[in-house]
PDB file of C-alpha atoms in Angstrom:
ATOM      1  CA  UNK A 974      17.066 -17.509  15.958  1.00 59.00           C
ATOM      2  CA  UNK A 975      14.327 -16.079  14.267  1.00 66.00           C
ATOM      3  CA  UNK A 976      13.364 -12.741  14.039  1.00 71.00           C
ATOM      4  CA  UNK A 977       9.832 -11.513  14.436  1.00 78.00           C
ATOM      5  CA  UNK A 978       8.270  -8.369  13.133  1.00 87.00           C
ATOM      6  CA  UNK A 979       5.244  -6.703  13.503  1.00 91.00           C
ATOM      7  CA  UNK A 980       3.120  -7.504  10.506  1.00 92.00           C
ATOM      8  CA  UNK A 981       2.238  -4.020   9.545  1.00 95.00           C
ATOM      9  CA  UNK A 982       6.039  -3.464   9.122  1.00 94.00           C
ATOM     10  CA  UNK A 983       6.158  -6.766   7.358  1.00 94.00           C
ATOM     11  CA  UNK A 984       3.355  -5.606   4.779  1.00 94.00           C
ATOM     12  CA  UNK A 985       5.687  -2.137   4.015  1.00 96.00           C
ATOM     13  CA  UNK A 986       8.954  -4.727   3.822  1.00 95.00           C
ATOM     14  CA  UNK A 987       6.618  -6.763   0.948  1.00 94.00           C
ATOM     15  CA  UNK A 988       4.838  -3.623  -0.461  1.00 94.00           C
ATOM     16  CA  UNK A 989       7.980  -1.786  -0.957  1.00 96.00           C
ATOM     17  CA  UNK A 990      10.017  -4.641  -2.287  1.00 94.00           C
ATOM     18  CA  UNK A 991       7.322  -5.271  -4.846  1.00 91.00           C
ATOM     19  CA  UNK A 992       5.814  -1.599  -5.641  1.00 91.00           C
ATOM     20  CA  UNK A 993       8.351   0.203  -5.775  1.00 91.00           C
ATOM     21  CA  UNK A 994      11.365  -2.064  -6.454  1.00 87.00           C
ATOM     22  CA  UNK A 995      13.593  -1.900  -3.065  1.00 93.00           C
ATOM     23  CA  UNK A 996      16.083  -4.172  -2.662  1.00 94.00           C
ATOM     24  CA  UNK A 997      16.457  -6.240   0.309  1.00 94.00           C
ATOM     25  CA  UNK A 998      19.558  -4.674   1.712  1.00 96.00           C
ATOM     26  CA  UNK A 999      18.277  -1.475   1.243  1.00 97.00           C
ATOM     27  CA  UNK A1000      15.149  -2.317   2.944  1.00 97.00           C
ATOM     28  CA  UNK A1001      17.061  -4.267   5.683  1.00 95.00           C
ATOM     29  CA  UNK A1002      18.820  -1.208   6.317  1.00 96.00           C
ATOM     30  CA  UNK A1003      15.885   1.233   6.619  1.00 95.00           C
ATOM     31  CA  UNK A1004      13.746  -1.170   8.778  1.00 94.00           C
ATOM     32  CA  UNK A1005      16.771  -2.045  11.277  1.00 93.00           C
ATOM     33  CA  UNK A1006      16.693  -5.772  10.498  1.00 92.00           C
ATOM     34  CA  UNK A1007      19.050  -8.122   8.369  1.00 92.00           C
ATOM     35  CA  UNK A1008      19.032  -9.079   5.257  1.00 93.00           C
ATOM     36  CA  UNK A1009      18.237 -12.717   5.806  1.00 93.00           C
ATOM     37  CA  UNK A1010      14.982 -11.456   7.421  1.00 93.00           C
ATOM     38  CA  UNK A1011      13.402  -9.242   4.665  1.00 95.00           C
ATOM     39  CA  UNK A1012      15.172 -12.247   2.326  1.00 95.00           C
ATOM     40  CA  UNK A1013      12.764 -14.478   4.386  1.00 93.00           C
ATOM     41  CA  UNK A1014       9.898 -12.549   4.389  1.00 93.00           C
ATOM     42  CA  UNK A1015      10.130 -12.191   0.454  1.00 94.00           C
ATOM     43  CA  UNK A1016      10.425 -15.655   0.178  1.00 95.00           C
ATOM     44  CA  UNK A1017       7.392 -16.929   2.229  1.00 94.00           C
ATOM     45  CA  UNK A1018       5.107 -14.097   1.247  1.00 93.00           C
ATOM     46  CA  UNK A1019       5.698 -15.406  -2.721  1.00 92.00           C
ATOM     47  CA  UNK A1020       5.393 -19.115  -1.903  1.00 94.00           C
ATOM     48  CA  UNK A1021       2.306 -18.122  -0.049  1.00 94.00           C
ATOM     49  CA  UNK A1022       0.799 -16.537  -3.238  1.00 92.00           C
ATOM     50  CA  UNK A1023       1.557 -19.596  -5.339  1.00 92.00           C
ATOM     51  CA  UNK A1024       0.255 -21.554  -3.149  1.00 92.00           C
ATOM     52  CA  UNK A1025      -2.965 -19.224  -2.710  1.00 91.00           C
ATOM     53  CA  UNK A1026      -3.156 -19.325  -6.849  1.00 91.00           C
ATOM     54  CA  UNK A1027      -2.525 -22.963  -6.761  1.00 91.00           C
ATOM     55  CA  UNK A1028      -5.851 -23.684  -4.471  1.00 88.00           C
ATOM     56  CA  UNK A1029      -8.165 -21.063  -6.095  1.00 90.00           C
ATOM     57  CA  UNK A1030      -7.428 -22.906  -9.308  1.00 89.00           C
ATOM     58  CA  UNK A1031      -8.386 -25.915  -7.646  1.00 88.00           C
ATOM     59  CA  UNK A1032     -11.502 -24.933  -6.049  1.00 88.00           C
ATOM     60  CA  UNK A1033     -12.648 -23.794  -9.589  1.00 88.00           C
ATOM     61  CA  UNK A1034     -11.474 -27.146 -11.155  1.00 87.00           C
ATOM     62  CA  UNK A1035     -13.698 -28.878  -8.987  1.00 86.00           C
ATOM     63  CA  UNK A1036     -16.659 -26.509  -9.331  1.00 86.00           C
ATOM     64  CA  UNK A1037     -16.479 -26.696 -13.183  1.00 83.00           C
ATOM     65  CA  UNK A1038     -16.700 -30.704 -12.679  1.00 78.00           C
ATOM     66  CA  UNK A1039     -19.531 -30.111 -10.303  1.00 69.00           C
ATOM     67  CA  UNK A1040     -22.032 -27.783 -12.814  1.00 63.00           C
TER      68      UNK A1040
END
């Protein structure tokens, strides 16, 4: 089953993991979901970035070649 949350309580769940250094149980705990979930959402929301980094290097690969 998966769990969905609304995404402004996802964006605290990311912002306070990575701002101000919450661990996941502790952040499972105060949002009233499970650890697997705020695991999850760590997870996705970093692969996400990578993948974000990944393209934008891309995109200015291909411009360079362009000019």
């Amino acid at each position: 089953n998966m769990v969905y949350l609304d995404p402004q309580i996802e964006e605290q769940i990311i912002k306070f993991h990575l701002m101000k250094d919450r661990t996941d149980q502790s952040l499972s705990d105060e949002f009233g979901c499970t650890y697997h979930v705020v695991k999850r959402l760590i997870t996705n929301y970093r692969k996400s970035a990578e993948a974000n980094a990944e393209r934008a290097k891309q995109i200015a690969d291909m411009e360079e070649v362009e000019s």
